Amino acid sequence: MAEAYPAYEDRPRRRGRKVLIGFVVLLLVLAGLLAVADRVAAGVAERAIADQVRQQVAKQDVQSAPPKVDVGGFPFLTQVIAGRYQHISIVLTDVQGSVQGDAVRVPRLDVDARNVTASLDTLRSGRGDVIAESVDGRATVAYDSLAKMLDRPGLTLGERDGKLTVTAPADILGVKLTVHGTADLAVANGKVALRFNELTAEGLPNLPLAKTLLANYARSISVKVPLPALPFQLSVRKVEPRPEGLVVTADAQHVPINSAG
């Protein structure tokens, strides 16, 4: 009979372990449900903001594929209660606008909005402002759109070793040549200044006049190209050639990222 007591004494311990395990499992299940609910709520907000962004872009006479919005930060529900969101990313693709009557194609525009203020009522009703403390944008302008603005038939632009390159047909002193070269880039007042200063042409006549005409051609395509108006009051800070196009970096402070209702 003495041997039965230890087994009897272990029963409360086993029950205690089972209760503890059950409690832990319950906590895990609740945490999972809260995480799912959090992401579902974030998805609702993302769709609401995407719809308002679409309306704002349309107001600027710009066309694009439906915007993709991602609300960052966890947990989301606490951000809803506070009415302040850590990070919202917006991606616009197939953006098309116009500059001085010329169509400009922007394959992709990435926007990162930080410290965004939006009330629950604004997200629910679509009325009111969604204000971002800071916005950073990165747009890719297609080379074919940029070349069209230079209005030189046959001229093509591209990138090599981090430099903007040009290839174009030219007629110099009756000789049909293909001109190659690179350009320096600068940004001023929403325009990109292209300065072609290293043009060469194989077969160019070795005459001072021919070299002068080639230099004149370089000056004729060294122009300031206006960029399409970017949404969210973005101001261009830097441009750099990449294989996919001319990449424009822009930013803004304290701006609405939706269309005010």
One Martini backbone bead per residue (centre of mass of N, CA, C, O) as a GRO file, in nm:
protein
  261
    1MET     BB    1   0.054   0.063  -0.016
    2ALA     BB    2   0.301   0.265  -0.012
    3GLU     BB    3   0.334   0.273  -0.336
    4ALA     BB    4   0.063   0.453  -0.403
    5TYR     BB    5   0.122   0.749  -0.312
    6PRO     BB    6   0.294   0.874  -0.543
    7ALA     BB    7   0.080   0.844  -0.763
    8TYR     BB    8  -0.132   1.021  -0.619
    9GLU     BB    9   0.051   1.282  -0.600
   10ASP     BB   10   0.081   1.319  -0.928
   11ARG     BB   11  -0.201   1.409  -1.025
   12PRO     BB   12  -0.196   1.722  -0.978
   13ARG     BB   13   0.047   1.770  -1.160
   14ARG     BB   14  -0.081   1.668  -1.423
   15ARG     BB   15  -0.317   1.864  -1.418
   16GLY     BB   16  -0.144   2.120  -1.418
   17ARG     BB   17  -0.006   2.066  -1.690
   18LYS     BB   18  -0.264   2.056  -1.861
   19VAL     BB   19  -0.360   2.339  -1.797
   20LEU     BB   20  -0.109   2.487  -1.901
   21ILE     BB   21  -0.119   2.381  -2.188
   22GLY     BB   22  -0.405   2.483  -2.252
   23PHE     BB   23  -0.337   2.783  -2.206
   24VAL     BB   24  -0.120   2.808  -2.422
   25VAL     BB   25  -0.294   2.723  -2.660
   26LEU     BB   26  -0.500   2.949  -2.625
   27LEU     BB   27  -0.301   3.182  -2.668
   28LEU     BB   28  -0.216   3.098  -2.954
   29VAL     BB   29  -0.495   3.115  -3.081
   30LEU     BB   30  -0.549   3.413  -3.012
   31ALA     BB   31  -0.301   3.526  -3.156
   32GLY     BB   32  -0.382   3.424  -3.434
   33LEU     BB   33  -0.654   3.574  -3.451
   34LEU     BB   34  -0.535   3.859  -3.415
   35ALA     BB   35  -0.351   3.851  -3.663
   36VAL     BB   36  -0.574   3.810  -3.869
   37ALA     BB   37  -0.742   4.061  -3.793
   38ASP     BB   38  -0.517   4.263  -3.848
   39ARG     BB   39  -0.485   4.197  -4.156
   40VAL     BB   40  -0.775   4.249  -4.239
   41ALA     BB   41  -0.777   4.547  -4.156
   42ALA     BB   42  -0.542   4.630  -4.340
   43GLY     BB   43  -0.682   4.553  -4.606
   44VAL     BB   44  -0.907   4.761  -4.586
   45ALA     BB   45  -0.721   5.010  -4.578
   46GLU     BB   46  -0.572   4.960  -4.844
   47ARG     BB   47  -0.823   4.987  -5.026
   48ALA     BB   48  -0.905   5.273  -4.941
   49ILE     BB   49  -0.639   5.415  -5.020
   50ALA     BB   50  -0.627   5.323  -5.316
   51ASP     BB   51  -0.883   5.473  -5.403
   52GLN     BB   52  -0.780   5.761  -5.331
   53VAL     BB   53  -0.530   5.759  -5.509
   54ARG     BB   54  -0.672   5.720  -5.777
   55GLN     BB   55  -0.823   5.993  -5.765
   56GLN     BB   56  -0.576   6.177  -5.753
   57VAL     BB   57  -0.440   6.091  -6.017
   58ALA     BB   58  -0.683   6.167  -6.201
   59LYS     BB   59  -0.673   6.479  -6.140
   60GLN     BB   60  -0.383   6.485  -6.315
   61ASP     BB   61  -0.417   6.334  -6.585
   62VAL     BB   62  -0.347   6.034  -6.489
   63GLN     BB   63  -0.240   5.712  -6.576
   64SER     BB   64  -0.303   5.379  -6.425
   65ALA     BB   65  -0.268   5.131  -6.252
   66PRO     BB   66  -0.368   4.994  -5.989
   67PRO     BB   67  -0.296   5.053  -5.681
   68LYS     BB   68  -0.050   4.955  -5.439
   69VAL     BB   69  -0.105   4.879  -5.089
   70ASP     BB   70   0.101   4.905  -4.782
   71VAL     BB   71   0.065   4.843  -4.440
   72GLY     BB   72   0.270   4.904  -4.189
   73GLY     BB   73   0.306   4.759  -3.906
   74PHE     BB   74   0.297   4.631  -3.558
   75PRO     BB   75   0.006   4.665  -3.478
   76PHE     BB   76  -0.267   4.787  -3.651
   77LEU     BB   77  -0.497   4.850  -3.444
   78THR     BB   78  -0.334   5.061  -3.280
   79GLN     BB   79  -0.316   5.261  -3.518
   80VAL     BB   80  -0.614   5.312  -3.549
   81ILE     BB   81  -0.664   5.431  -3.269
   82ALA     BB   82  -0.438   5.662  -3.311
   83GLY     BB   83  -0.422   5.760  -3.623
   84ARG     BB   84  -0.125   5.621  -3.675
   85TYR     BB   85   0.122   5.549  -3.926
   86GLN     BB   86   0.431   5.436  -4.002
   87HIS     BB   87   0.375   5.279  -4.298
   88ILE     BB   88   0.326   5.359  -4.653
   89SER     BB   89   0.297   5.180  -4.954
   90ILE     BB   90   0.322   5.281  -5.306
   91VAL     BB   91   0.222   5.140  -5.630
   92LEU     BB   92   0.284   5.251  -5.962
   93THR     BB   93   0.179   5.146  -6.285
   94ASP     BB   94   0.163   5.250  -6.596
   95VAL     BB   95   0.238   5.550  -6.625
   96GLN     BB   96   0.049   5.831  -6.781
   97GLY     BB   97   0.148   6.132  -6.934
   98SER     BB   98   0.212   6.490  -6.995
   99VAL     BB   99   0.444   6.704  -7.195
  100GLN     BB  100   0.377   6.930  -7.408
  101GLY     BB  101   0.198   6.687  -7.558
  102ASP     BB  102   0.377   6.460  -7.451
  103ALA     BB  103   0.415   6.139  -7.390
  104VAL     BB  104   0.468   5.986  -7.067
  105ARG     BB  105   0.649   5.703  -6.944
  106VAL     BB  106   0.593   5.527  -6.627
  107PRO     BB  107   0.642   5.214  -6.519
  108ARG     BB  108   0.735   5.325  -6.214
  109LEU     BB  109   0.599   5.412  -5.879
  110ASP     BB  110   0.752   5.476  -5.567
  111VAL     BB  111   0.594   5.509  -5.238
  112ASP     BB  112   0.694   5.654  -4.915
  113ALA     BB  113   0.509   5.676  -4.616
  114ARG     BB  114   0.546   5.864  -4.314
  115ASN     BB  115   0.372   5.926  -4.061
  116VAL     BB  116   0.049   5.867  -4.072
  117THR     BB  117  -0.257   6.055  -4.076
  118ALA     BB  118  -0.571   5.881  -3.978
  119SER     BB  119  -0.884   5.839  -3.939
  120LEU     BB  120  -1.130   5.613  -3.913
  121ASP     BB  121  -1.343   5.778  -4.069
  122THR     BB  122  -1.173   5.822  -4.323
  123LEU     BB  123  -1.142   5.520  -4.399
  124ARG     BB  124  -1.451   5.457  -4.403
  125SER     BB  125  -1.561   5.720  -4.590
  126GLY     BB  126  -1.333   5.897  -4.761
  127ARG     BB  127  -1.324   6.142  -4.564
  128GLY     BB  128  -1.058   6.341  -4.576
  129ASP     BB  129  -0.729   6.318  -4.444
  130VAL     BB  130  -0.406   6.189  -4.554
  131ILE     BB  131  -0.116   6.244  -4.365
  132ALA     BB  132   0.227   6.299  -4.441
  133GLU     BB  133   0.528   6.376  -4.314
  134SER     BB  134   0.669   6.182  -4.533
  135VAL     BB  135   0.791   6.159  -4.884
  136ASP     BB  136   0.906   5.899  -5.104
  137GLY     BB  137   1.028   5.889  -5.446
  138ARG     BB  138   1.033   5.649  -5.737
  139ALA     BB  139   1.103   5.699  -6.076
  140THR     BB  140   1.050   5.556  -6.410
  141VAL     BB  141   1.175   5.667  -6.715
  142ALA     BB  142   1.138   5.615  -7.031
  143TYR     BB  143   1.348   5.640  -7.300
  144ASP     BB  144   1.139   5.677  -7.531
  145SER     BB  145   1.005   5.930  -7.410
  146LEU     BB  146   1.260   6.106  -7.396
  147ALA     BB  147   1.336   6.093  -7.700
  148LYS     BB  148   1.076   6.226  -7.813
  149MET     BB  149   1.141   6.517  -7.697
  150LEU     BB  150   1.394   6.566  -7.896
  151ASP     BB  151   1.310   6.536  -8.197
  152ARG     BB  152   1.489   6.274  -8.323
  153PRO     BB  153   1.514   6.075  -8.563
  154GLY     BB  154   1.651   5.768  -8.434
  155LEU     BB  155   1.679   5.833  -8.145
  156THR     BB  156   1.862   5.686  -7.868
  157LEU     BB  157   1.842   5.566  -7.531
  158GLY     BB  158   2.065   5.488  -7.246
  159GLU     BB  159   2.290   5.261  -7.061
  160ARG     BB  160   2.644   5.309  -6.943
  161ASP     BB  161   2.819   5.306  -6.671
  162GLY     BB  162   2.611   5.533  -6.549
  163LYS     BB  163   2.537   5.650  -6.835
  164LEU     BB  164   2.405   5.849  -7.070
  165THR     BB  165   2.302   5.740  -7.389
  166VAL     BB  166   2.365   5.796  -7.748
  167THR     BB  167   2.188   5.729  -8.064
  168ALA     BB  168   2.240   5.872  -8.400
  169PRO     BB  169   2.153   6.005  -8.688
  170ALA     BB  170   2.369   6.175  -8.939
  171ASP     BB  171   2.432   6.472  -9.148
  172ILE     BB  172   2.769   6.533  -9.263
  173LEU     BB  173   2.857   6.661  -9.545
  174GLY     BB  174   2.680   6.416  -9.685
  175VAL     BB  175   2.732   6.220  -9.442
  176LYS     BB  176   2.627   5.919  -9.314
  177LEU     BB  177   2.589   5.889  -8.962
  178THR     BB  178   2.680   5.756  -8.636
  179VAL     BB  179   2.603   5.870  -8.325
  180HIS     BB  180   2.796   5.889  -8.019
  181GLY     BB  181   2.726   5.910  -7.653
  182THR     BB  182   2.723   6.125  -7.367
  183ALA     BB  183   2.569   6.246  -7.056
  184ASP     BB  184   2.488   6.502  -6.853
  185LEU     BB  185   2.320   6.549  -6.532
  186ALA     BB  186   2.045   6.767  -6.423
  187VAL     BB  187   1.855   6.950  -6.172
  188ALA     BB  188   1.589   7.204  -6.257
  189ASN     BB  189   1.280   7.296  -6.200
  190GLY     BB  190   1.168   7.003  -6.300
  191LYS     BB  191   1.431   6.955  -6.477
  192VAL     BB  192   1.630   6.789  -6.725
  193ALA     BB  193   1.965   6.821  -6.793
  194LEU     BB  194   2.114   6.777  -7.113
  195ARG     BB  195   2.474   6.703  -7.175
  196PHE     BB  196   2.641   6.670  -7.474
  197ASN     BB  197   3.019   6.614  -7.478
  198GLU     BB  198   3.082   6.300  -7.624
  199LEU     BB  199   3.092   6.295  -7.942
  200THR     BB  200   3.083   6.044  -8.201
  201ALA     BB  201   3.200   5.956  -8.551
  202GLU     BB  202   3.230   5.728  -8.774
  203GLY     BB  203   3.372   5.881  -9.062
  204LEU     BB  204   3.455   6.156  -9.001
  205PRO     BB  205   3.560   6.418  -9.137
  206ASN     BB  206   3.889   6.573  -9.138
  207LEU     BB  207   3.730   6.856  -9.046
  208PRO     BB  208   3.653   7.142  -8.894
  209LEU     BB  209   3.356   7.156  -8.988
  210ALA     BB  210   3.268   6.875  -8.892
  211LYS     BB  211   3.326   6.926  -8.591
  212THR     BB  212   3.134   7.165  -8.564
  213LEU     BB  213   2.873   7.012  -8.644
  214LEU     BB  214   2.888   6.808  -8.411
  215ALA     BB  215   2.876   7.019  -8.185
  216ASN     BB  216   2.601   7.134  -8.270
  217TYR     BB  217   2.444   6.873  -8.229
  218ALA     BB  218   2.499   6.848  -7.927
  219ARG     BB  219   2.353   7.116  -7.855
  220SER     BB  220   2.067   7.044  -7.979
  221ILE     BB  221   2.038   6.791  -7.750
  222SER     BB  222   2.097   7.006  -7.520
  223VAL     BB  223   1.846   6.990  -7.283
  224LYS     BB  224   1.543   7.073  -7.114
  225VAL     BB  225   1.345   6.832  -6.951
  226PRO     BB  226   1.033   6.790  -6.866
  227LEU     BB  227   0.854   6.663  -6.610
  228PRO     BB  228   0.619   6.500  -6.484
  229ALA     BB  229   0.377   6.521  -6.270
  230LEU     BB  230   0.384   6.439  -5.942
  231PRO     BB  231   0.254   6.303  -5.694
  232PHE     BB  232   0.241   6.431  -5.369
  233GLN     BB  233   0.434   6.682  -5.417
  234LEU     BB  234   0.682   6.598  -5.567
  235SER     BB  235   1.036   6.660  -5.557
  236VAL     BB  236   1.308   6.676  -5.744
  237ARG     BB  237   1.658   6.563  -5.673
  238LYS     BB  238   1.724   6.305  -5.868
  239VAL     BB  239   1.919   6.162  -6.142
  240GLU     BB  240   1.952   5.826  -6.300
  241PRO     BB  241   2.089   5.591  -6.488
  242ARG     BB  242   1.930   5.293  -6.604
  243PRO     BB  243   1.842   5.017  -6.769
  244GLU     BB  244   1.515   5.082  -6.724
  245GLY     BB  245   1.591   5.395  -6.682
  246LEU     BB  246   1.507   5.702  -6.558
  247VAL     BB  247   1.584   5.780  -6.230
  248VAL     BB  248   1.364   5.935  -5.995
  249THR     BB  249   1.416   6.142  -5.712
  250ALA     BB  250   1.179   6.214  -5.444
  251ASP     BB  251   1.015   6.468  -5.226
  252ALA     BB  252   0.817   6.530  -4.918
  253GLN     BB  253   0.621   6.745  -4.690
  254HIS     BB  254   0.332   6.748  -4.557
  255VAL     BB  255   0.114   6.545  -4.719
  256PRO     BB  256  -0.132   6.439  -4.914
  257ILE     BB  257  -0.236   6.092  -5.024
  258ASN     BB  258  -0.513   6.211  -5.095
  259SER     BB  259  -0.837   6.293  -5.172
  260ALA     BB  260  -1.014   6.530  -5.071
  261GLY     BB  261  -1.356   6.521  -4.912
   0.00000   0.00000   0.00000
